[in-house]
Amino acid sequence: MSSSPVSVKVPHPFDGSRANLFQLNTFLQALNVQFVVKRVSNDTEKIDHLSINLTGSALNWFVTYSTNVEITDLTYAAFVEKFRNAHIGKLDTYNIIQKMSSMKQAHSIDAYITEFDNLRRLLPSGSLIEDMFIQLFVKGLKPNTRKELHLRPITSFYEATQLASRAENYLYSDGFSVGSSVAPGPFIFDADGDIVMTVCGSRGSRSSRFSSSSRSAFPSRNPDSNHWRQKYREVCMKQRLCFNCMSPNHQSAKCTQGSSSSSSHRSNNARPLQAHRY
């Protein structure tokens, strides 16, 4: 007795529309889960199952592509790369970065990480340096979680996601307070969890550095800070973003974010703190 053909269906088909493009990675991930659960290993079968879950312009693209290319000669990975490139090309890199910059964690940390990472994967390779991904990710975290990450050195986006996930678990544990898991640092935070002042170790004096919630200070790990700042400016200029807050539609000279809340702390002999903007 022959077994029934395997059916692989995902909750939301992919139609290739502009509004649906941001869900492309979620769509592909859902298919991969189904392939594991249903034990589908043949590349041609995987491509067939993917095509069954297409509608609209995405299905039209598949029909045209399969007419001109022999599908059975392709691996699933090679087909997916062609499929992704054909649709991601419709996206504007600037809009993706703006969407990432405006993201705020509203629910669980896992949901925020998934949504942010889906957008990150839509960007062409080399669009942003790793430090920029870290800054944008930390910027959207809840204030207490953001404050916890400011107290730690972060070297990669993946590390930032892991620290954020662990920090949230600690923050909701009994007896835990922000920064209790690391050595105390000479920082003063604002209500948004951003560093607004660093306290010097000599003679009880203070040196201030003021930032908006999207441009907080963090002790520099890179001795070549001038090089890092130049790369930061290049990205902002390329994407037409404000140097201060990474928002569009205004220049840094006209940026007002964070200026009112921090002005009362400014001192006459303030000394800038070299920092990464996380």
GROMACS .gro file of C-alpha atoms in nm:
model
  278
    1MET     CA    1   0.000   0.000   0.000
    2SER     CA    2   0.155   0.331  -0.112
    3SER     CA    3   0.186   0.616   0.132
    4SER     CA    4  -0.002   0.942   0.081
    5PRO     CA    5   0.192   1.229  -0.072
    6VAL     CA    6   0.337   1.467   0.185
    7SER     CA    7   0.157   1.801   0.219
    8VAL     CA    8   0.367   2.101   0.321
    9LYS     CA    9   0.166   2.414   0.393
   10VAL     CA   10   0.270   2.726   0.584
   11PRO     CA   11   0.027   2.952   0.775
   12HIS     CA   12   0.074   3.247   0.539
   13PRO     CA   13   0.152   3.200   0.168
   14PHE     CA   14   0.396   3.442   0.006
   15ASP     CA   15   0.249   3.667  -0.265
   16GLY     CA   16   0.554   3.880  -0.349
   17SER     CA   17   0.377   4.211  -0.279
   18ARG     CA   18   0.578   4.498  -0.132
   19ALA     CA   19   0.392   4.472   0.199
   20ASN     CA   20   0.467   4.098   0.213
   21LEU     CA   21   0.839   4.127   0.137
   22PHE     CA   22   0.930   4.190   0.500
   23GLN     CA   23   0.788   3.843   0.579
   24LEU     CA   24   1.004   3.662   0.322
   25ASN     CA   25   1.251   3.520   0.574
   26THR     CA   26   0.968   3.413   0.805
   27PHE     CA   27   0.805   3.235   0.510
   28LEU     CA   28   1.126   3.048   0.423
   29GLN     CA   29   1.190   2.957   0.787
   30ALA     CA   30   0.836   2.816   0.820
   31LEU     CA   31   0.899   2.599   0.514
   32ASN     CA   32   1.227   2.470   0.658
   33VAL     CA   33   1.049   2.368   0.979
   34GLN     CA   34   0.789   2.179   0.775
   35PHE     CA   35   1.062   2.004   0.575
   36VAL     CA   36   1.220   1.878   0.898
   37VAL     CA   37   0.889   1.770   1.052
   38LYS     CA   38   0.764   1.601   0.733
   39ARG     CA   39   1.111   1.462   0.657
   40VAL     CA   40   1.134   1.614   0.312
   41SER     CA   41   1.498   1.593   0.199
   42ASN     CA   42   1.483   1.588  -0.183
   43ASP     CA   43   1.574   1.928  -0.333
   44THR     CA   44   1.325   1.908  -0.621
   45GLU     CA   45   1.045   1.815  -0.381
   46LYS     CA   46   1.135   2.111  -0.159
   47ILE     CA   47   1.113   2.348  -0.457
   48ASP     CA   48   0.775   2.197  -0.552
   49HIS     CA   49   0.644   2.249  -0.198
   50LEU     CA   50   0.769   2.607  -0.196
   51SER     CA   51   0.589   2.681  -0.524
   52ILE     CA   52   0.259   2.542  -0.386
   53ASN     CA   53   0.275   2.809  -0.114
   54LEU     CA   54   0.315   3.098  -0.360
   55THR     CA   55   0.044   3.331  -0.487
   56GLY     CA   56   0.023   3.656  -0.682
   57SER     CA   57   0.339   3.800  -0.837
   58ALA     CA   58   0.558   3.546  -0.654
   59LEU     CA   59   0.378   3.260  -0.827
   60ASN     CA   60   0.405   3.444  -1.162
   61TRP     CA   61   0.781   3.475  -1.107
   62PHE     CA   62   0.808   3.101  -1.037
   63VAL     CA   63   0.615   3.008  -1.351
   64THR     CA   64   0.840   3.230  -1.565
   65TYR     CA   65   1.160   3.111  -1.397
   66SER     CA   66   1.073   2.739  -1.417
   67THR     CA   67   0.990   2.781  -1.787
   68ASN     CA   68   1.342   2.904  -1.862
   69VAL     CA   69   1.542   2.700  -1.608
   70GLU     CA   70   1.540   2.326  -1.547
   71ILE     CA   71   1.433   2.306  -1.182
   72THR     CA   72   1.552   1.948  -1.139
   73ASP     CA   73   1.910   2.061  -1.203
   74LEU     CA   74   1.905   2.303  -0.907
   75THR     CA   75   1.971   2.243  -0.541
   76TYR     CA   76   1.711   2.387  -0.306
   77ALA     CA   77   1.969   2.629  -0.161
   78ALA     CA   78   2.057   2.759  -0.508
   79PHE     CA   79   1.690   2.807  -0.595
   80VAL     CA   80   1.616   2.988  -0.269
   81GLU     CA   81   1.906   3.227  -0.335
   82LYS     CA   82   1.763   3.311  -0.679
   83PHE     CA   83   1.415   3.344  -0.529
   84ARG     CA   84   1.529   3.574  -0.247
   85ASN     CA   85   1.740   3.796  -0.472
   86ALA     CA   86   1.455   3.838  -0.719
   87HIS     CA   87   1.222   3.969  -0.449
   88ILE     CA   88   1.461   4.148  -0.212
   89GLY     CA   89   1.568   4.360  -0.510
   90LYS     CA   90   1.229   4.531  -0.484
   91LEU     CA   91   1.311   4.662  -0.137
   92ASP     CA   92   1.474   4.996  -0.068
   93THR     CA   93   1.774   4.953   0.164
   94TYR     CA   94   1.707   5.295   0.315
   95ASN     CA   95   1.351   5.196   0.412
   96ILE     CA   96   1.471   4.875   0.576
   97ILE     CA   97   1.725   5.066   0.787
   98GLN     CA   98   1.460   5.321   0.881
   99LYS     CA   99   1.226   5.044   0.988
  100MET     CA  100   1.502   4.894   1.203
  101SER     CA  101   1.581   5.237   1.351
  102SER     CA  102   1.218   5.295   1.450
  103MET     CA  103   1.162   4.951   1.606
  104LYS     CA  104   1.074   4.934   1.975
  105GLN     CA  105   1.042   4.623   2.188
  106ALA     CA  106   0.674   4.598   2.272
  107HIS     CA  107   0.646   4.236   2.381
  108SER     CA  108   0.890   3.952   2.454
  109ILE     CA  109   1.261   3.978   2.384
  110ASP     CA  110   1.240   3.670   2.160
  111ALA     CA  111   0.976   3.834   1.940
  112TYR     CA  112   1.185   4.152   1.915
  113ILE     CA  113   1.501   3.958   1.823
  114THR     CA  114   1.314   3.761   1.554
  115GLU     CA  115   1.158   4.070   1.399
  116PHE     CA  116   1.484   4.266   1.402
  117ASP     CA  117   1.687   3.976   1.262
  118ASN     CA  118   1.436   3.922   0.980
  119LEU     CA  119   1.490   4.283   0.872
  120ARG     CA  120   1.868   4.253   0.911
  121ARG     CA  121   1.875   3.952   0.678
  122LEU     CA  122   1.688   4.147   0.411
  123LEU     CA  123   1.975   4.395   0.376
  124PRO     CA  124   2.236   4.335   0.105
  125SER     CA  125   2.574   4.223   0.235
  126GLY     CA  126   2.790   4.517   0.345
  127SER     CA  127   2.500   4.762   0.384
  128LEU     CA  128   2.589   4.831   0.749
  129ILE     CA  129   2.890   4.753   0.965
  130GLU     CA  130   2.839   4.521   1.264
  131ASP     CA  131   2.855   4.808   1.516
  132MET     CA  132   2.559   4.974   1.344
  133PHE     CA  133   2.345   4.661   1.376
  134ILE     CA  134   2.433   4.646   1.746
  135GLN     CA  135   2.346   5.013   1.797
  136LEU     CA  136   2.010   4.987   1.622
  137PHE     CA  137   1.924   4.666   1.807
  138VAL     CA  138   2.010   4.805   2.152
  139LYS     CA  139   1.828   5.130   2.075
  140GLY     CA  140   1.491   4.951   2.053
  141LEU     CA  141   1.522   4.746   2.373
  142LYS     CA  142   1.325   4.822   2.688
  143PRO     CA  143   1.505   5.083   2.906
  144ASN     CA  144   1.625   4.844   3.179
  145THR     CA  145   1.750   4.589   2.930
  146ARG     CA  146   1.924   4.863   2.732
  147LYS     CA  147   2.089   4.988   3.050
  148GLU     CA  148   2.220   4.639   3.126
  149LEU     CA  149   2.375   4.605   2.778
  150HIS     CA  150   2.540   4.947   2.809
  151LEU     CA  151   2.745   4.809   3.097
  152ARG     CA  152   2.892   4.529   2.888
  153PRO     CA  153   3.139   4.508   2.599
  154ILE     CA  154   2.962   4.376   2.287
  155THR     CA  155   3.157   4.253   1.985
  156SER     CA  156   2.886   4.109   1.758
  157PHE     CA  157   2.516   4.129   1.682
  158TYR     CA  158   2.468   3.767   1.787
  159GLU     CA  159   2.633   3.841   2.122
  160ALA     CA  160   2.400   4.139   2.169
  161THR     CA  161   2.092   3.919   2.118
  162GLN     CA  162   2.219   3.661   2.368
  163LEU     CA  163   2.302   3.925   2.631
  164ALA     CA  164   1.963   4.091   2.584
  165SER     CA  165   1.781   3.760   2.623
  166ARG     CA  166   1.972   3.671   2.940
  167ALA     CA  167   1.934   4.023   3.081
  168GLU     CA  168   1.555   4.009   3.049
  169ASN     CA  169   1.545   3.676   3.230
  170TYR     CA  170   1.754   3.826   3.513
  171LEU     CA  171   1.561   4.151   3.524
  172TYR     CA  172   1.239   3.967   3.602
  173SER     CA  173   1.402   3.748   3.867
  174ASP     CA  174   1.360   3.828   4.235
  175GLY     CA  175   1.640   4.032   4.388
  176PHE     CA  176   1.799   4.136   4.060
  177SER     CA  177   1.871   4.498   3.974
  178VAL     CA  178   2.016   4.648   3.659
  179GLY     CA  179   2.393   4.621   3.652
  180SER     CA  180   2.413   4.384   3.949
  181SER     CA  181   2.574   4.110   3.739
  182VAL     CA  182   2.869   4.325   3.632
  183ALA     CA  183   3.126   4.538   3.809
  184PRO     CA  184   2.988   4.885   3.882
  185GLY     CA  185   3.092   5.145   3.628
  186PRO     CA  186   3.120   5.524   3.648
  187PHE     CA  187   2.795   5.587   3.459
  188ILE     CA  188   2.475   5.781   3.518
  189PHE     CA  189   2.169   5.679   3.314
  190ASP     CA  190   1.860   5.869   3.200
  191ALA     CA  191   1.504   5.733   3.214
  192ASP     CA  192   1.544   5.564   2.875
  193GLY     CA  193   1.840   5.356   2.990
  194ASP     CA  194   2.101   5.561   2.804
  195ILE     CA  195   2.429   5.688   2.953
  196VAL     CA  196   2.422   6.066   3.002
  197MET     CA  197   2.724   6.110   3.231
  198THR     CA  198   3.046   5.938   3.328
  199VAL     CA  199   3.199   6.003   3.671
  200CYS     CA  200   3.579   6.049   3.676
  201GLY     CA  201   3.782   5.851   3.928
  202SER     CA  202   3.997   6.143   4.047
  203ARG     CA  203   3.899   6.405   4.310
  204GLY     CA  204   3.531   6.321   4.279
  205SER     CA  205   3.500   6.528   3.962
  206ARG     CA  206   3.257   6.445   3.684
  207SER     CA  207   3.287   6.460   3.310
  208SER     CA  208   2.971   6.460   3.105
  209ARG     CA  209   2.867   6.320   2.773
  210PHE     CA  210   2.513   6.382   2.660
  211SER     CA  211   2.320   6.171   2.416
  212SER     CA  212   1.970   6.103   2.291
  213SER     CA  213   1.804   5.765   2.339
  214SER     CA  214   1.931   5.662   1.996
  215ARG     CA  215   2.291   5.773   2.049
  216SER     CA  216   2.411   5.660   2.389
  217ALA     CA  217   2.770   5.647   2.511
  218PHE     CA  218   2.962   5.325   2.561
  219PRO     CA  219   3.329   5.286   2.656
  220SER     CA  220   3.533   5.249   2.340
  221ARG     CA  221   3.682   4.909   2.264
  222ASN     CA  222   3.845   5.028   1.944
  223PRO     CA  223   4.166   5.228   1.989
  224ASP     CA  224   4.118   5.373   1.642
  225SER     CA  225   3.805   5.569   1.737
  226ASN     CA  226   3.861   5.825   1.462
  227HIS     CA  227   3.835   5.546   1.205
  228TRP     CA  228   3.510   5.423   1.364
  229ARG     CA  229   3.358   5.771   1.363
  230GLN     CA  230   3.450   5.813   0.996
  231LYS     CA  231   3.275   5.484   0.910
  232TYR     CA  232   2.971   5.601   1.111
  233ARG     CA  233   2.957   5.928   0.916
  234GLU     CA  234   2.996   5.748   0.584
  235VAL     CA  235   2.698   5.524   0.655
  236CYS     CA  236   2.482   5.813   0.773
  237MET     CA  237   2.573   6.022   0.468
  238LYS     CA  238   2.506   5.731   0.233
  239GLN     CA  239   2.165   5.665   0.385
  240ARG     CA  240   2.087   6.037   0.442
  241LEU     CA  241   2.050   5.996   0.817
  242CYS     CA  242   2.109   6.247   1.095
  243PHE     CA  243   2.454   6.196   1.253
  244ASN     CA  244   2.305   6.235   1.601
  245CYS     CA  245   1.990   6.020   1.602
  246MET     CA  246   2.003   5.828   1.272
  247SER     CA  247   1.663   5.964   1.171
  248PRO     CA  248   1.578   6.108   0.827
  249ASN     CA  249   1.439   6.443   0.720
  250HIS     CA  250   1.674   6.668   0.915
  251GLN     CA  251   2.043   6.748   0.954
  252SER     CA  252   2.244   6.692   1.271
  253ALA     CA  253   2.276   7.070   1.320
  254LYS     CA  254   1.897   7.087   1.359
  255CYS     CA  255   1.864   6.770   1.570
  256THR     CA  256   1.685   6.838   1.900
  257GLN     CA  257   1.652   6.486   2.041
  258GLY     CA  258   1.784   6.454   2.394
  259SER     CA  259   1.903   6.815   2.420
  260SER     CA  260   1.640   6.935   2.665
  261SER     CA  261   1.665   6.643   2.909
  262SER     CA  262   2.042   6.658   2.936
  263SER     CA  263   2.117   7.030   2.943
  264SER     CA  264   2.085   7.061   3.320
  265HIS     CA  265   2.380   6.822   3.370
  266ARG     CA  266   2.628   7.006   3.150
  267SER     CA  267   2.939   7.141   3.327
  268ASN     CA  268   3.180   7.411   3.220
  269ASN     CA  269   3.482   7.180   3.227
  270ALA     CA  270   3.312   6.881   3.068
  271ARG     CA  271   3.555   6.642   2.902
  272PRO     CA  272   3.418   6.419   2.620
  273LEU     CA  273   3.422   6.045   2.677
  274GLN     CA  274   3.545   5.845   2.379
  275ALA     CA  275   3.265   5.602   2.314
  276HIS     CA  276   3.085   5.373   2.076
  277ARG     CA  277   2.727   5.480   2.017
  278TYR     CA  278   2.524   5.180   2.135
   0.00000   0.00000   0.00000
